[in-house]
Amino acid sequence: MKNTEKKYQLNDFIRQKIRTDLKENKNNGKVHTRFPPEPNGYLHIGHALSIWLNFGLAEEFNGKCNLRFDDTNPEKEEVEYVDSIKEDIKWLGYNWEDRLYYASDYFEQLYSYAVELIKKGKAYVDSLTADEIKKYRGTPTEPGKESPHRNRTVEENLNLFEKMRAGEFKDGEHILRAKIDMSSPNMNLRDPAIYRIKKATHHRTGDKWCIYPMYDFAHGQSDALEGITHSICTLEFENHRPLYDWLLDNLSVPCHPQQIEFARLNLSYTVMSKRKLLTLVQNKTVSGWDDPRMPTLSGFRRRGYTSEAIKNFVEKAGFAKRENVSDISLLEHCLREDLNYKALRVMAVLNPVKIIIENYPENKTEELDAINNPEDETMGKRKISFSREIFIEKEDFMEEPPKKFFRLSPGNEVRLRYAYIIKCVSVEKDKNTGDVKVINCVYDPETKSGMPQSSRKVKGTIHWINANDCVDAEVRLYDRLFTIEHPDKDKEKDFTEFLNPDSLIVLNNCKVEPSLKDSNPLDKLQFERRGYFCIDSKDSNKDKLVFNRTIPLRDSWAKISKQ
RNA sequence: UGUCCCGUGGUGUAACUGGCAACACGUCGCACUCUGGAUGCGAAGAGUUCAGGUUCGACCCCUGACGGGACAACCA
């Protein structure tokens, strides 16, 4: 039975912080989080950590978690991304109920906050070019200098800002900046830009606005407007926290949420940045954001991963504030653990070679009992058919077997799973290529599974499929997308240089049980002795079955045979 | 020659906030098995970046080095 109960209480630094806040009755004992994606790409497994954290924390502490799209840059954002993000969160099993928000919902309010800042003399319209502003900003080690427009009067600023909104200027002609400190050692405090002119059509507000708030000006205020108590984000915003706090302190906002940063999740043998994933999509290295090799949630879903496996993984991987690269084998372990309990066992032969059982009657067909899942009796049994001609895997036969090879070889016996013990008597080969065409065997009628004599021991058991009624299928074998653990660590070489040329191998001559014609993409299957598979949600149909290999079974023979 | 953050087995996360460095993945054995799967049992692997200090006692507190990361978009 699967143990879903937690044996221990999670006590990471964020939970510790929340427990302390609760004890001190901060925020009136409330916990309210939010997951704030920018709709400029698909969600990946790193986001799963953030989602699990924000929604999970809310559940755990009887609070709420909002979904809020951080859509302040119309040039990069699209509804396609909004839709995919919603679908992925639902798939993970989280529910934002009626709390679906967009930063763009707050544009009017944010505009008044900007006006408030101007009126307090804490923001000004700058008319320097982007280039000039950059030069004035200084460097991390040298202070910046003040813009000549820094001391415009409140009236002048108000007037200019109104005209910015009214569309009277071109992109980049003016910009609204917070007036903080041009010599601050924190670059984010050197009069950061807070509103820019951008005559672009927004996916939700259309052409209503031609000025848009910057992230720093939108995020904290949106948090405050929603009554967020703990605003959890990744480490790269750590240096922004003083600005986050400064804005909240200087504006008449309803509350002051606390920003808490954690280190993002990375995975070995893959890349996680949206920019790099976009490159793979645009270069057609992969078939799309949901290519089964992508670390995106939609990719994992199409590949056959379960959301439980992913959530288990992010929990087990944990998080802290140090840079990290989680081992992909932990994810794979969580996946196999979940699939082992859920997957329907079936037989499928990926690289078929024919066996003719010489002493089995020509026109006979038997129905044999097969167990659907040895880990879960409630999944029951099914019938599989057996006859004189069957297929087995090519690799389950060797003419000259090495030591410890427990499968079929000339003169040797092997058990056919759920059927009989057979012995190889001869081999027919192609004269030109030397390939094995047909393996001739004899069977022992006394050894049918379940019969008294069947307990006779043989070294190995192999899977097979009845040649009479099996169904052809295409099977796609996926492997890691990159050949090295840290494909984006090398600063000299581009990450695409480390792409694994064998990350996808297509097998066209596979034979599967006929019942699989009725399988659907969400069904979890185990092809016995091969791995976990699922129907491809895009390319499979009744006339042509296409399966994705989710992950192979652990293979200790592969390790032995390498030695 | 700045500010901020971070240094614990191969990997990731812990260590009741000062008391025997633990758990998981991985690795390696053994047992069991009609999936070379699963399962069960066991082993190896860090003395906590370094140097001082405080203390009966330091992964934990202090100081200083060293190492890694983030910050100079009108991106988020």
XYZ file of C-alpha atoms (C1' of nucleotides) in Angstrom:
639
model
C 0.000 0.000 0.000
C 1.152 3.437 -0.707
C 1.934 5.506 2.308
C 0.743 9.022 1.721
C 0.782 10.098 5.332
C 3.565 12.364 6.375
C 5.718 10.826 9.032
C 7.391 14.065 9.918
C 6.625 17.735 9.911
C 8.383 19.852 7.328
C 10.393 22.539 9.004
C 12.267 24.463 6.356
C 13.259 28.055 6.947
C 10.087 29.441 5.397
C 7.834 27.292 7.545
C 9.900 28.271 10.571
C 9.365 31.901 9.714
C 5.631 31.409 9.279
C 5.357 29.543 12.579
C 7.133 32.397 14.308
C 4.808 34.939 12.694
C 1.805 32.894 13.734
C 3.057 32.645 17.288
C 3.452 36.414 17.394
C 0.019 36.835 15.853
C 1.486 38.826 13.002
C -1.050 39.517 10.213
C -3.763 38.517 12.713
C -2.629 34.934 12.435
C -3.359 34.751 8.723
C -1.279 33.214 5.975
C -1.941 34.354 2.441
C 0.416 33.524 -0.417
C 0.391 33.863 -4.154
C 1.914 32.203 -7.180
C 2.868 35.001 -9.603
C 3.984 33.687 -13.014
C 4.702 35.934 -15.957
C 2.807 34.510 -18.946
C 5.824 34.553 -21.236
C 6.506 30.823 -21.442
C 5.419 27.449 -20.171
C 5.837 26.341 -16.581
C 8.711 24.000 -15.811
C 9.508 21.730 -12.912
C 11.234 24.575 -11.094
C 7.887 26.348 -11.001
C 6.408 23.187 -9.511
C 8.471 23.869 -6.400
C 7.095 27.389 -6.164
C 3.536 26.197 -6.760
C 3.869 23.383 -4.240
C 5.303 25.847 -1.754
C 2.787 28.642 -2.167
C -0.342 26.535 -2.493
C 0.969 23.947 -0.052
C 1.788 26.503 2.630
C -1.666 28.016 2.308
C -3.280 24.596 2.779
C -1.020 23.718 5.655
C -1.635 26.902 7.592
C -5.327 27.290 6.755
C -4.693 30.207 4.491
C -5.270 31.003 0.851
C -3.117 31.170 -2.222
C -3.871 33.415 -5.179
C -2.910 32.859 -8.760
C -1.736 36.162 -10.129
C -0.329 36.697 -13.564
C 2.476 39.196 -13.506
C 1.595 40.671 -16.874
C 3.308 44.037 -17.007
C 5.314 43.526 -20.178
C 2.873 43.178 -23.107
C 5.636 42.565 -25.607
C 6.495 39.173 -24.224
C 3.209 37.917 -22.910
C 0.486 35.881 -24.596
C -2.811 34.218 -23.750
C -1.427 30.880 -24.939
C 0.892 31.032 -21.961
C -1.860 32.094 -19.595
C -3.919 29.091 -20.631
C -1.083 26.608 -20.360
C -0.125 27.892 -16.920
C -3.656 27.462 -15.630
C -3.830 23.954 -17.025
C -0.521 22.957 -15.461
C -1.464 24.230 -12.010
C -4.728 22.325 -12.149
C -2.895 19.224 -13.255
C -0.688 19.491 -10.208
C -3.879 19.419 -8.195
C -4.079 22.972 -6.903
C -7.051 25.254 -6.939
C -7.070 29.034 -6.822
C -10.872 28.994 -6.548
C -12.137 32.509 -7.252
C -8.763 34.106 -6.727
C -7.490 34.470 -10.267
C -5.839 37.853 -10.616
C -3.712 39.782 -13.041
C -1.332 42.604 -12.271
C -3.055 44.291 -15.208
C -6.232 44.356 -13.098
C -4.436 46.904 -10.955
C -3.127 49.249 -13.631
C -5.467 52.062 -12.596
C -4.597 51.655 -8.928
C -0.897 51.412 -9.681
C -1.173 54.576 -11.700
C -2.568 56.398 -8.682
C 0.223 55.027 -6.545
C 2.660 56.546 -8.999
C 0.831 59.858 -8.757
C 0.982 59.590 -4.983
C 4.718 59.134 -5.134
C 5.099 62.111 -7.426
C 2.999 64.268 -5.116
C 5.210 63.297 -2.210
C 8.205 64.404 -4.220
C 9.458 60.827 -4.332
C 9.200 60.205 -8.034
C 10.057 62.246 -11.093
C 9.813 62.104 -14.829
C 13.189 61.728 -16.448
C 13.820 62.653 -20.063
C 17.231 61.158 -20.487
C 17.593 58.427 -23.090
C 17.936 54.826 -21.964
C 21.585 55.038 -22.838
C 22.150 58.163 -20.826
C 20.357 56.708 -17.855
C 22.610 53.716 -18.031
C 25.678 55.937 -17.991
C 24.341 57.998 -15.115
C 23.656 54.894 -13.081
C 27.312 54.163 -12.392
C 28.577 50.649 -11.755
C 28.385 48.325 -8.761
C 31.605 49.825 -7.457
C 31.103 53.456 -8.469
C 28.208 55.665 -7.436
C 25.860 57.032 -10.069
C 25.064 60.684 -10.631
C 21.795 62.500 -10.546
C 19.805 63.206 -13.657
C 19.436 66.881 -14.623
C 15.665 66.321 -14.512
C 15.699 64.998 -10.987
C 14.519 68.233 -9.465
C 11.513 68.987 -11.623
C 8.619 70.369 -9.602
C 5.727 68.205 -8.526
C 3.440 70.065 -10.930
C 5.781 69.569 -13.825
C 6.132 65.868 -13.035
C 2.379 65.419 -12.656
C 1.799 67.123 -15.929
C 4.401 65.121 -17.782
C 3.210 61.837 -16.302
C -0.366 62.613 -17.359
C 0.833 63.271 -20.863
C 2.782 60.029 -20.817
C -0.440 58.221 -20.065
C -2.290 60.212 -22.709
C 0.091 58.930 -25.340
C 1.626 62.272 -26.198
C 5.148 60.920 -26.264
C 7.022 58.275 -28.121
C 8.398 55.108 -26.512
C 11.428 55.940 -24.438
C 11.000 59.678 -24.594
C 10.276 59.938 -20.884
C 10.241 57.616 -17.956
C 9.011 57.769 -14.392
C 11.649 57.093 -11.762
C 11.520 56.755 -8.008
C 13.684 59.356 -6.297
C 15.806 57.396 -3.872
C 19.584 57.535 -3.869
C 21.897 57.612 -6.868
C 24.868 56.632 -4.764
C 23.299 53.663 -3.036
C 25.546 50.584 -2.997
C 22.422 48.679 -4.018
C 21.924 49.388 -7.720
C 18.206 48.832 -7.389
C 17.904 51.928 -5.250
C 19.610 54.273 -7.750
C 16.381 55.938 -8.812
C 14.861 52.851 -10.394
C 12.512 53.165 -13.359
C 8.949 52.496 -12.299
C 6.804 53.374 -15.322
C 7.784 53.264 -18.975
C 6.094 54.215 -22.211
C 5.409 51.180 -24.341
C 2.918 51.498 -27.160
C 2.151 47.823 -27.308
C -1.097 45.910 -27.266
C -1.602 44.077 -24.020
C -3.154 40.614 -24.077
C -5.820 41.733 -21.625
C -6.053 45.520 -21.584
C -5.590 45.870 -25.316
C -4.628 49.433 -26.247
C -6.043 51.071 -23.178
C -2.605 51.795 -21.796
C 0.584 53.009 -23.373
C 2.495 53.191 -20.116
C 3.218 50.094 -18.064
C 4.597 49.684 -14.547
C 7.900 47.914 -14.075
C 8.028 44.661 -12.128
C 9.316 46.382 -9.011
C 6.499 48.867 -9.015
C 3.810 46.305 -9.733
C 4.723 43.310 -7.668
C 4.836 44.553 -4.114
C 1.826 46.803 -4.522
C -0.164 43.944 -6.063
C 0.820 41.798 -3.100
C -0.362 44.501 -0.733
C -3.621 44.981 -2.614
C -4.366 41.269 -2.282
C -3.482 41.145 1.383
C -0.578 38.795 0.841
C 1.281 38.049 4.063
C 4.273 36.115 2.765
C 5.564 36.958 -0.680
C 7.795 34.079 -1.606
C 10.162 34.437 -4.534
C 13.512 33.261 -5.791
C 16.959 34.488 -4.804
C 17.499 36.860 -7.689
C 15.008 39.235 -6.091
C 16.919 39.395 -2.855
C 18.610 42.632 -3.895
C 15.209 44.032 -4.772
C 13.803 43.595 -1.285
C 14.962 47.046 -0.065
C 13.092 48.548 -3.017
C 10.066 46.338 -2.385
C 10.016 47.620 1.179
C 10.757 51.226 0.268
C 7.783 51.421 -2.078
C 5.432 49.847 0.407
C 6.678 52.173 3.133
C 6.150 55.255 0.996
C 2.742 54.441 -0.408
C -0.647 54.276 1.269
C -1.076 50.556 0.766
C -3.384 48.328 2.834
C -0.597 46.186 4.287
C 3.084 45.412 4.067
C 3.738 41.826 2.979
C 7.043 40.217 3.712
C 9.211 39.068 0.838
C 11.065 35.810 1.472
C 13.548 34.373 -1.010
C 14.603 30.786 -1.668
C 17.000 29.187 -4.135
C 15.358 27.978 -7.330
C 15.309 24.308 -8.160
C 17.718 23.048 -10.787
C 17.895 19.578 -12.260
C 20.895 17.703 -13.573
C 21.048 16.813 -17.275
C 18.676 19.582 -18.276
C 18.298 23.344 -18.456
C 15.655 25.315 -16.677
C 15.736 28.894 -17.852
C 12.738 29.959 -19.881
C 15.039 31.666 -22.325
C 16.949 28.458 -23.022
C 13.804 26.403 -23.240
C 12.410 28.925 -25.707
C 15.576 28.542 -27.776
C 15.062 24.775 -27.964
C 11.495 25.334 -29.122
C 12.420 27.978 -31.686
C 15.362 25.988 -33.056
C 13.058 22.988 -33.435
C 15.444 20.953 -31.351
C 12.297 19.723 -29.683
C 8.796 19.562 -31.111
C 7.377 22.234 -28.810
C 7.024 23.313 -25.202
C 5.324 20.015 -24.490
C 7.896 17.792 -26.141
C 8.270 14.811 -23.804
C 11.951 15.609 -23.338
C 11.307 19.098 -22.018
C 11.445 19.767 -18.267
C 8.172 21.660 -18.642
C 5.145 20.437 -16.770
C 3.351 19.914 -20.068
C 6.343 17.950 -21.345
C 6.405 15.720 -18.290
C 2.658 15.215 -18.526
C 2.890 14.161 -22.158
C 5.805 11.911 -21.319
C 3.619 10.088 -18.790
C 4.828 11.536 -15.506
C 2.265 11.838 -12.745
C 1.712 15.025 -10.812
C 2.108 13.029 -7.599
C 5.606 12.016 -8.616
C 6.513 15.608 -9.307
C 5.103 16.878 -6.041
C 6.840 14.107 -4.139
C 10.044 15.003 -5.828
C 9.957 18.692 -4.995
C 9.150 17.853 -1.411
C 11.960 15.339 -1.120
C 14.444 17.558 -2.900
C 13.677 20.295 -0.427
C 14.907 23.833 -0.766
C 17.111 26.318 0.991
C 19.074 29.398 0.066
C 22.117 27.856 -1.483
C 22.630 27.209 -5.156
C 21.812 23.609 -5.919
C 21.374 21.071 -8.672
C 19.098 18.231 -7.740
C 19.958 14.844 -9.084
C 17.511 13.806 -11.786
C 17.705 10.274 -10.405
C 15.693 11.434 -7.405
C 12.922 12.583 -9.729
C 13.134 9.267 -11.557
C 12.943 7.392 -8.296
C 9.793 9.270 -7.283
C 8.310 8.565 -10.683
C 8.978 4.817 -10.580
C 7.716 4.651 -7.024
C 4.385 6.143 -8.044
C 4.050 4.316 -11.337
C 4.866 0.982 -9.726
C 1.638 1.256 -7.766
C -0.469 2.653 -10.546
C 0.602 1.185 -13.853
C -1.328 -1.532 -15.613
C 1.058 -4.323 -16.587
C 0.908 -5.386 -20.196
C 3.221 -7.209 -22.531
C 4.804 -5.466 -25.463
C 7.734 -6.446 -27.616
C 9.787 -3.556 -28.852
C 12.335 -5.323 -31.060
C 10.514 -8.463 -32.124
C 11.950 -11.756 -33.268
C 9.695 -14.702 -34.006
C 9.563 -17.934 -32.068
C 7.916 -21.032 -33.459
C 7.019 -23.639 -30.888
C 7.388 -26.796 -32.888
C 5.484 -29.157 -30.625
C 2.540 -26.807 -30.059
C -0.582 -27.569 -32.177
C -0.895 -25.395 -35.280
C -4.418 -24.146 -34.858
C -4.640 -23.926 -31.138
C -5.031 -20.709 -29.156
C -5.125 -20.557 -25.389
C -6.314 -17.820 -23.078
C -3.982 -17.356 -20.156
C -4.406 -15.415 -16.938
C -2.214 -12.401 -16.429
C -2.052 -10.195 -13.362
C -2.733 -6.529 -14.033
C -0.662 -5.209 -11.170
C 1.129 -7.342 -8.594
C 1.283 -4.333 -6.261
C -2.465 -3.819 -6.334
C -4.775 -6.801 -6.280
C -7.819 -4.645 -6.892
C -6.643 -4.059 -10.437
C -7.534 -7.673 -11.171
C -6.533 -9.976 -13.960
C -6.886 -10.153 -17.715
C -6.680 -12.828 -20.395
C -3.850 -12.974 -22.884
C -3.731 -15.271 -25.869
C -1.031 -17.802 -26.661
C -0.362 -19.862 -29.743
C 2.331 -21.603 -31.743
C 3.939 -18.422 -33.008
C 4.984 -15.640 -30.720
C 7.391 -12.725 -30.644
C 10.034 -12.089 -28.040
C 12.635 -9.335 -27.699
C 15.719 -9.796 -29.824
C 17.869 -9.030 -26.843
C 16.303 -11.859 -24.855
C 18.030 -14.382 -27.103
C 21.747 -14.930 -27.511
C 23.423 -17.642 -29.511
C 26.522 -17.465 -27.376
C 25.381 -16.291 -23.979
C 27.816 -14.847 -21.491
C 27.831 -15.994 -17.871
C 24.830 -14.851 -15.874
C 22.672 -14.491 -18.997
C 19.420 -15.970 -17.749
C 17.415 -15.751 -20.950
C 16.968 -17.850 -24.058
C 19.886 -19.473 -25.825
C 20.364 -22.680 -27.833
C 19.654 -25.721 -25.716
C 18.517 -23.605 -22.798
C 15.172 -23.210 -21.107
C 13.371 -20.075 -20.194
C 9.938 -19.357 -18.791
C 7.470 -17.414 -20.895
C 5.702 -15.179 -18.470
C 2.230 -16.504 -17.556
C 2.728 -19.387 -20.034
C 5.105 -22.311 -20.476
C 8.739 -23.155 -20.153
C 10.308 -23.403 -23.585
C 13.630 -24.641 -24.867
C 15.467 -23.410 -27.921
C 16.223 -26.177 -30.386
C 17.420 -24.334 -33.479
C 17.853 -20.969 -35.087
C 17.135 -19.806 -38.622
C 19.310 -16.964 -39.833
C 19.354 -14.671 -42.815
C 22.002 -15.954 -45.197
C 23.322 -12.512 -46.027
C 23.105 -10.545 -42.835
C 23.384 -13.314 -40.318
C 20.413 -11.882 -38.412
C 18.298 -14.299 -36.467
C 15.037 -14.716 -38.364
C 13.220 -17.402 -36.440
C 13.966 -19.237 -33.231
C 12.587 -22.743 -33.081
C 11.590 -23.993 -29.673
C 9.757 -26.779 -27.949
C 7.548 -26.289 -24.948
C 6.851 -28.407 -21.899
C 3.030 -28.760 -21.616
C 3.315 -29.608 -17.926
C 4.720 -26.233 -17.003
C 1.800 -23.949 -17.737
C 1.616 -21.191 -15.151
C -0.556 -22.153 -12.244
C -0.277 -25.903 -12.877
C 1.315 -28.188 -10.269
C 4.376 -28.887 -12.413
C 4.866 -25.232 -13.087
C 7.011 -24.672 -10.073
C 10.013 -26.148 -11.838
C 12.778 -23.607 -11.595
C 14.315 -21.972 -14.609
C 16.777 -19.154 -14.499
C 14.797 -16.547 -16.323
C 11.358 -15.372 -17.271
C 10.837 -13.356 -20.409
C 7.893 -11.524 -21.867
C 6.396 -12.358 -25.242
C 3.411 -11.589 -27.391
C 1.116 -13.759 -29.476
C 1.919 -13.290 -33.171
C -1.691 -13.946 -34.233
C -3.461 -11.080 -32.654
C -0.911 -8.535 -31.531
C -1.109 -4.954 -32.720
C 1.616 -2.915 -34.388
C 2.757 0.242 -32.711
C 5.346 2.979 -32.810
C 7.296 3.441 -29.626
C 9.317 6.522 -28.806
C 12.185 5.976 -26.424
C 13.218 9.120 -24.623
C 16.425 9.738 -22.817
C 18.034 12.723 -21.127
C 18.131 15.799 -23.313
C 21.765 16.527 -22.477
C 24.817 14.351 -22.139
C 26.346 16.133 -19.190
C 25.111 16.935 -15.712
C 25.430 20.699 -15.945
C 24.812 21.710 -19.560
C 24.681 25.416 -18.808
C 27.589 25.654 -16.412
C 30.285 26.007 -19.058
C 30.706 29.677 -19.828
C 32.788 29.057 -22.934
C 30.441 26.629 -24.631
C 26.818 27.030 -25.538
C 24.476 24.607 -23.794
C 23.232 23.318 -27.158
C 26.640 21.736 -27.724
C 25.786 19.168 -25.097
C 22.494 17.999 -26.574
C 22.094 14.234 -26.477
C 21.732 13.011 -30.082
C 19.947 9.910 -28.777
C 17.407 11.688 -26.634
C 14.717 10.320 -28.938
C 14.792 6.930 -30.633
C 11.762 5.878 -32.631
C 10.927 2.190 -32.922
C 8.500 1.340 -35.686
C 7.983 -2.362 -35.538
C 6.693 -2.894 -32.037
C 4.026 -5.408 -31.081
C 1.589 -4.768 -28.269
C -1.429 -6.431 -26.682
C -4.612 -5.756 -28.677
C -6.404 -4.212 -25.694
C -4.048 -1.249 -25.898
C -6.057 0.055 -28.842
C -8.486 1.376 -26.247
C -5.891 2.953 -24.014
C -5.930 6.715 -23.547
C -3.065 9.134 -22.934
C -3.621 9.406 -19.207
C -3.462 5.640 -18.641
C -0.273 4.548 -16.959
C 1.179 1.379 -18.456
C 4.071 -0.852 -17.671
C 5.426 -2.894 -20.524
C 6.707 -5.779 -18.436
C 10.466 -5.901 -18.098
C 10.827 -2.773 -20.249
C 9.498 0.257 -18.504
C 6.589 2.606 -18.090
C 4.796 3.867 -21.156
C 1.791 5.891 -22.183
C -0.140 6.737 -25.298
C 1.134 9.930 -26.911
C -1.566 12.553 -26.532
C -0.874 14.233 -29.851
C 0.266 11.695 -32.404
C -1.468 8.470 -31.453
C -4.749 7.353 -33.003
C -6.776 4.203 -33.655
C -4.993 3.481 -36.910
C -1.529 4.138 -35.614
C -0.711 3.644 -31.997
C 2.141 5.756 -30.678
C 3.600 5.170 -27.236
C 6.010 7.293 -25.246
C 8.420 5.637 -22.922
C 7.997 7.508 -19.653
C 10.984 5.836 -18.020
C 12.667 2.454 -18.266
C 12.554 0.002 -15.398
C 15.688 -0.123 -13.294
C 17.943 -2.493 -15.122
C 20.477 -4.375 -13.065
C 21.269 -6.652 -16.001
C 22.526 -3.636 -17.915
C 24.975 -3.021 -15.101
C 26.105 -6.643 -14.939
C 26.532 -6.951 -18.679
C 28.697 -3.845 -18.798
C 31.192 -5.320 -16.411
C 37.727 47.028 -5.442
C 30.845 48.309 -3.488
C 26.220 45.952 -1.464
C 23.569 41.567 -0.494
C 23.255 36.147 -0.131
C 25.495 31.315 0.445
C 29.693 27.338 1.887
C 27.717 20.041 5.762
C 29.158 12.731 2.044
C 28.855 11.966 -5.217
C 23.732 14.815 -5.022
C 19.852 17.239 -2.147
C 18.022 18.467 2.596
C 18.415 18.143 8.085
C 20.642 18.465 13.084
C 15.468 20.049 19.254
C 18.736 27.045 17.449
C 25.336 25.258 21.797
C 25.102 18.508 23.472
C 26.899 11.340 19.857
C 26.406 14.917 12.214
C 20.784 12.296 10.480
C 17.320 11.185 6.325
C 16.608 10.451 1.146
C 18.565 9.583 -3.796
C 22.738 7.347 -5.929
C 26.695 3.506 -5.384
C 28.236 -1.503 -3.726
C 26.980 -6.383 -1.507
C 23.441 -10.291 0.104
C 18.447 -12.543 0.252
C 13.915 -13.222 -2.246
C 11.264 -13.182 -6.885
C 7.105 -16.476 -12.910
C 9.083 -8.711 -14.316
C 17.380 -9.139 -13.869
C 11.016 -4.888 -11.670
C 9.215 -4.552 -6.732
C 10.504 -5.923 -1.752
C 13.790 -7.104 2.556
C 18.655 -6.812 4.960
C 23.491 -4.783 5.076
C 27.934 -1.729 3.712
C 30.959 2.168 2.106
C 30.851 7.456 1.903
C 31.124 14.020 5.286
C 33.759 15.335 10.890
C 30.669 20.391 8.600
C 35.884 25.597 3.330
C 40.139 27.435 6.382
C 42.341 30.057 10.715
C 41.561 32.140 15.252
C 38.113 33.358 19.426
C 34.009 32.553 23.209
C 32.478 27.990 25.921
C 32.855 22.241 30.045
C 31.237 21.633 24.972
C 30.663 24.866 18.324
C 27.906 22.612 11.885
C 25.428 26.249 15.071
C 27.689 32.308 18.291
C 31.977 36.179 17.170
C 36.294 37.900 14.023
C 39.154 37.373 9.723
C 40.460 34.953 5.369
C 39.201 31.836 1.156
C 35.540 30.059 -2.345
C 30.729 30.426 -4.996
C 26.418 33.327 -6.531
C 23.295 37.783 -7.440
C 23.054 43.157 -8.787
C 25.077 48.108 -13.748
C 17.014 45.979 -18.899
C 12.735 51.494 -20.104
C 12.747 42.214 -18.503
C 10.427 39.424 -14.671
